[in-house]
C-alpha atoms as one frame of an Amber mdcrd trajectory, in Angstrom:
protein
 -32.213 -44.332 -48.459 -34.292 -43.463 -51.526 -33.193 -41.436 -54.477 -35.678
 -38.747 -53.498 -34.121 -38.473 -49.984 -30.621 -38.340 -51.517 -31.486 -35.440
 -53.734 -33.768 -33.536 -51.489 -32.114 -30.271 -50.269 -31.464 -29.636 -46.640
 -33.686 -26.989 -45.050 -31.953 -23.599 -45.266 -32.301 -21.263 -42.366 -33.302
 -17.831 -43.645 -30.697 -15.201 -43.206 -31.569 -12.207 -41.033 -31.264  -8.691
 -42.323 -31.953  -9.580 -45.905 -34.611  -6.858 -46.097 -32.465  -4.187 -44.522
 -33.350  -4.668 -40.808 -36.331  -3.205 -39.054 -37.732   0.222 -39.051 -35.805
   1.161 -35.967 -32.311   1.471 -37.596 -33.843   3.154 -40.607 -35.642   5.677
 -38.434 -32.460   6.453 -36.416 -30.367   6.980 -39.570 -33.046   9.249 -41.127
 -33.385  11.219 -37.817 -29.587  11.606 -37.786 -29.435  12.883 -41.336 -32.444
  15.146 -40.629 -30.736  16.762 -37.604 -27.587  17.288 -39.639 -29.560  18.962
 -42.443 -31.410  21.152 -40.013 -28.199  22.262 -38.405 -26.867  23.216 -41.869
 -30.046  25.122 -42.603 -29.668  27.066 -39.418 -26.033  27.822 -40.098 -26.769
  29.056 -43.685 -29.543  31.323 -42.424 -27.149  32.809 -39.816 -24.408  33.355
 -42.384 -26.793  35.000 -44.806 -28.223  37.304 -42.175 -25.085  38.176 -40.243
 -22.176  37.854 -42.674 -23.396  38.686 -46.150 -25.094  41.871 -44.912 -25.247
  44.051 -41.756 -28.455  43.359 -39.834 -27.992  46.615 -37.949 -28.529  48.572
 -41.107 -31.759  46.618 -41.740 -33.191  47.308 -38.272 -32.163  50.910 -38.314
 -34.373  53.639 -39.877 -33.384  55.085 -43.288 -32.148  58.348 -41.791 -30.374
  56.715 -38.877 -27.045  58.229 -37.772 -23.829  56.236 -37.126 -24.394  56.458
 -33.351 -27.899  55.053 -33.743 -26.649  52.154 -35.848 -23.952  51.327 -33.246
 -26.586  51.390 -30.468 -28.739  48.947 -32.445 -25.743  46.736 -32.978 -25.050
  46.745 -29.268 -28.671  45.975 -28.383 -28.803  42.957 -30.632 -25.224  41.743
 -29.736 -24.055  42.380 -33.227 -20.811  43.952 -31.959 -19.612  40.784 -30.495
 -17.119  38.390 -32.279 -18.534  36.132 -35.008 -18.024  32.837 -33.049 -19.820
  34.257 -29.973 -22.869  35.411 -32.061 -22.850  32.028 -33.872 -22.890  30.029
 -30.599 -25.551  32.251 -29.029 -27.687  31.930 -32.176 -27.531  28.143 -32.138
 -28.296  27.986 -28.437 -31.220  30.293 -28.856 -32.702  28.503 -31.847 -32.479
  25.017 -30.345 -34.163  26.267 -27.140 -36.990  27.776 -29.149 -35.931  31.425
 -28.866 -36.048  32.917 -32.344 -35.939  36.569 -31.188 -38.472  39.292 -31.134
 -40.313  40.397 -34.277 -39.678  44.107 -34.863 -42.723  44.232 -37.143 -45.306
  42.533 -34.855 -43.673  43.322 -31.518 -43.922  39.767 -30.212 -41.794  36.562
 -30.304 -41.073  35.511 -33.835 -41.811  31.880 -32.979 -45.279  32.837 -31.774
 -46.090  34.552 -35.092 -45.004  31.590 -37.030 -46.861  29.158 -34.725 -50.169
  30.976 -35.426 -49.641  30.800 -39.159 -48.445  27.176 -39.166 -51.813  25.381
 -38.821 -53.307  27.284 -41.811 -50.375  26.151 -44.014 -50.613  22.556 -42.806
 -54.280  22.461 -43.560 -53.891  23.980 -47.006 -51.044  21.647 -47.985 -52.824
  18.565 -46.742 -56.072  19.339 -48.558 -54.169  20.363 -51.735 -51.923  17.240
 -51.844 -54.928  14.892 -51.151 -56.712  16.507 -54.152 -53.596  16.243 -56.265
 -53.212  12.548 -55.305 -56.895  11.724 -56.087 -56.741  13.476 -59.467 -53.333
  12.185 -60.422 -53.627   8.621 -59.284 -57.167   7.883 -60.539 -56.536   9.716
 -63.817 -53.060   8.151 -64.236 -54.272   4.647 -63.734 -57.351   5.046 -66.070
 -55.224   6.648 -68.806 -52.362   4.261 -68.493 -54.665   1.181 -68.535 -55.758
   2.093 -72.097 -52.835   3.971 -73.723 -53.700   5.765 -76.877 -57.376   6.096
 -76.131 -59.335   9.304 -76.383 -59.340   9.664 -72.604 -55.562   8.975 -72.436
 -54.809  11.625 -75.075 -57.111  14.238 -73.536 -55.997  13.726 -69.946 -52.388
  13.648 -70.948 -52.750  16.991 -72.648 -54.370  18.478 -69.594 -51.757  17.212
 -67.273 -48.936  18.593 -69.374 -50.764  21.956 -69.588 -51.075  21.913 -65.728
 -47.372  21.252 -65.412 -46.528  24.163 -67.709 -48.619  26.794 -65.995 -47.133
  28.775 -63.133 -49.110  28.183 -59.977 -49.567  31.822 -59.167 -50.980  32.525
 -62.661 -53.335  29.542 -62.316 -54.413  30.972 -58.931 -55.245  34.325 -60.431
 -57.084  32.703 -63.256 -59.248  30.809 -60.772 -59.991  33.946 -58.811 -61.076
  35.847 -62.004 -63.371  32.964 -63.125 -64.858  31.515 -59.882 -64.653  34.461
 -57.551 -65.087  37.526 -59.770 -67.148  36.269 -62.624 -69.382  33.794 -60.924
 -68.975  34.780 -57.344 -68.947  31.238 -56.054 -65.950  31.481 -53.786 -64.205
  34.312 -51.913 -61.467  36.168 -53.732 -58.916  36.025 -50.926 -58.422  35.620
 -47.174 -59.926  32.982 -44.882 -63.596  33.911 -44.426 -65.139  30.469 -44.135
 -64.742  26.842 -45.227 -65.203  27.748 -48.889 -62.094  29.972 -48.773 -59.819
  26.954 -48.990 -61.355  25.665 -52.176 -59.537  27.852 -54.748 -55.997  27.687
 -53.224 -56.349  23.914 -52.631 -57.606  23.475 -56.175 -54.600  25.373 -57.526
 -52.366  22.949 -55.619 -54.287  19.949 -56.736 -54.166  20.977 -60.469 -50.464
  21.828 -60.632 -49.119  18.948 -58.455 -51.764  16.540 -59.704 -50.429  16.915
 -63.232 -46.986  15.683 -62.153 -48.495  12.730 -60.227 -50.692  11.890 -63.218
 -47.591  11.613 -65.529 -45.616   9.246 -63.259 -48.601   7.124 -62.361 -49.619
   6.876 -65.974 -46.068   5.775 -66.990 -46.001   3.143 -64.178 -49.363   1.865
 -65.151 -48.463   1.499 -68.834 -45.328  -0.498 -67.812 -47.317  -2.696 -65.529
 -50.014  -3.424 -68.103 -47.332  -4.715 -70.474 -46.021  -7.324 -67.996 -46.640
 -11.080 -68.274 -48.907 -11.388 -65.166 -51.425  -9.041 -66.738 -51.602 -11.154
 -69.930 -52.024 -14.263 -67.796 -54.798 -12.721 -65.841 -56.582 -11.658 -68.983
 -56.126 -15.077 -70.531 -57.869 -16.567 -67.481 -60.857 -14.403 -68.082 -60.415
 -11.862 -65.369 -62.325  -8.677 -66.007 -60.391  -5.556 -66.856 -61.503  -3.785
 -63.668 -60.277  -6.640 -61.397 -56.878  -6.748 -63.123 -56.440  -2.996 -62.922
 -57.581  -2.286 -59.432 -56.597  -5.607 -57.857 -53.174  -6.133 -59.300 -51.830
  -3.126 -61.243 -52.724  -0.592 -58.610 -50.997  -2.677 -55.887 -47.837  -2.924
 -57.889 -47.741   0.756 -58.672 -48.333   1.696 -55.032 -44.598   2.386 -54.466
 -44.390   4.829 -57.292 -47.628   6.539 -56.244 -46.551   6.976 -52.637 -43.150
   8.183 -53.689 -44.295  10.940 -56.097 -47.089  12.037 -53.776 -44.704  12.336
 -50.927 -42.152  14.282 -53.018 -44.875  16.664 -54.275 -45.756  17.364 -50.550
 -42.105  18.118 -49.940 -42.043  20.491 -52.871 -44.975  22.448 -51.323 -42.988
  23.030 -48.146 -39.958  23.846 -50.119 -41.626  27.018 -51.207 -44.291  26.207
 -53.822 -47.092  26.839 -51.372 -45.737  30.275 -50.395 -46.690  31.893 -53.753
 -50.135  30.259 -53.602 -50.799  31.591 -50.110 -49.719  35.104 -51.147 -51.955
  35.196 -54.191 -55.030  34.163 -52.123 -53.990  36.141 -49.036 -54.105  32.846
 -47.080 -52.921  33.519 -43.564 -50.204  30.905 -43.559 -46.439  30.824 -43.331
 -46.018  31.793 -46.923 -47.820  35.122 -46.637 -46.183  35.697 -43.270 -42.748
  35.127 -44.830 -43.293  37.394 -47.792 -44.741  40.142 -45.645 -41.817  39.801
 -43.209 -39.360  40.029 -46.181 -41.124  43.290 -47.287 -40.690  44.697 -43.804
 -37.116  43.346 -43.426 -37.977  41.463 -40.302 -35.126  38.862 -40.183 -36.284
  37.237 -36.971 -39.674  36.153 -38.512 -37.906  35.127 -41.766 -35.458  32.983
 -39.802 -38.109  31.281 -37.795 -40.296  30.715 -40.819 -37.541  29.254 -42.977
 -36.257  26.995 -40.194 -39.850  25.697 -39.432 -40.450  25.078 -43.159 -37.148
  23.233 -43.423 -38.082  21.103 -40.431 -41.288  20.096 -42.225 -39.361  19.201
 -45.358 -37.184  16.939 -43.313 -40.144  15.317 -41.527 -41.964  14.855 -44.833
 -38.911  13.168 -46.299 -38.646  10.824 -43.231 -42.324   9.875 -43.637 -41.841
   9.067 -47.358 -38.751   6.828 -46.495 -40.783   4.988 -43.904 -43.687   4.497
 -46.336 -41.165   2.717 -48.647 -40.732   0.037 -46.072 -44.431  -0.247 -45.237
 -45.417  -0.542 -48.907 -42.538  -2.802 -50.010 -40.380  -4.393 -47.341 -38.017
  -5.538 -49.998 -36.391  -2.120 -50.012 -33.122  -2.344 -48.213 -32.358   0.525
 -45.776 -29.427   2.574 -46.824
């Protein structure tokens, strides 16, 4: 036996599960956590609506007598014990029965379902615009830190982060709708109606994406593999878009996903109300003004479900982009 044969290592069988298992276990765990979170959201909404205050007083007219308030409580089952109301509420919600809207005189879930597609469309268009602005701008600025473009774009992104979204929306209406008359001031009249609210989302949330992508790009540009690539004569564009962009993909997907979650967490509601966009945000605020708890409950639960789904998608994207991430 030669010396090489004596010192050559034996083949080592790769150990399974080093990358955290497949997507199946991760998906099941995230679904379990999502269901638990949704149950907690439903419970909190019930407690706020039925324990903190008296729903019968909300549904009753201002000049209602005690007898009328008691009759309303009986009609809605509010005179039953707490645990019975709690059980009935859970059973109704998870079978799709969110009650009747006193404001619109129809099922609350139907009202939310009609507004849901408009909100989904607005959030998707807005977050795509934010991702395009933030990713391209952040990579270009981070690739040449300290340049004129870097300083200027960094100032604009910080300004975008500091401006309230509703104030920016009003400013865009004054400039592009009132002064120049390019776009409608509010509502959904045609395809151009989505431009200003989506632009508001893109500017505000694109600024945050820009900051994190720029920081990740600056860090990547200082790593040895970039210096090696440059020493081999690779052009700057190839190094930037062929290597740096790939290695910052995880950060990019993470922040874009979280910004979309922030939209469903309530950020889009104010934008919809400013532009009178017929989505869940406008419906929720109008329902709050009219004290329509059934529509409010349905809207908050549906929005919470979208937050959970968006978080689940972000977690799955982690594994798709970098399978080295261990499921936890």
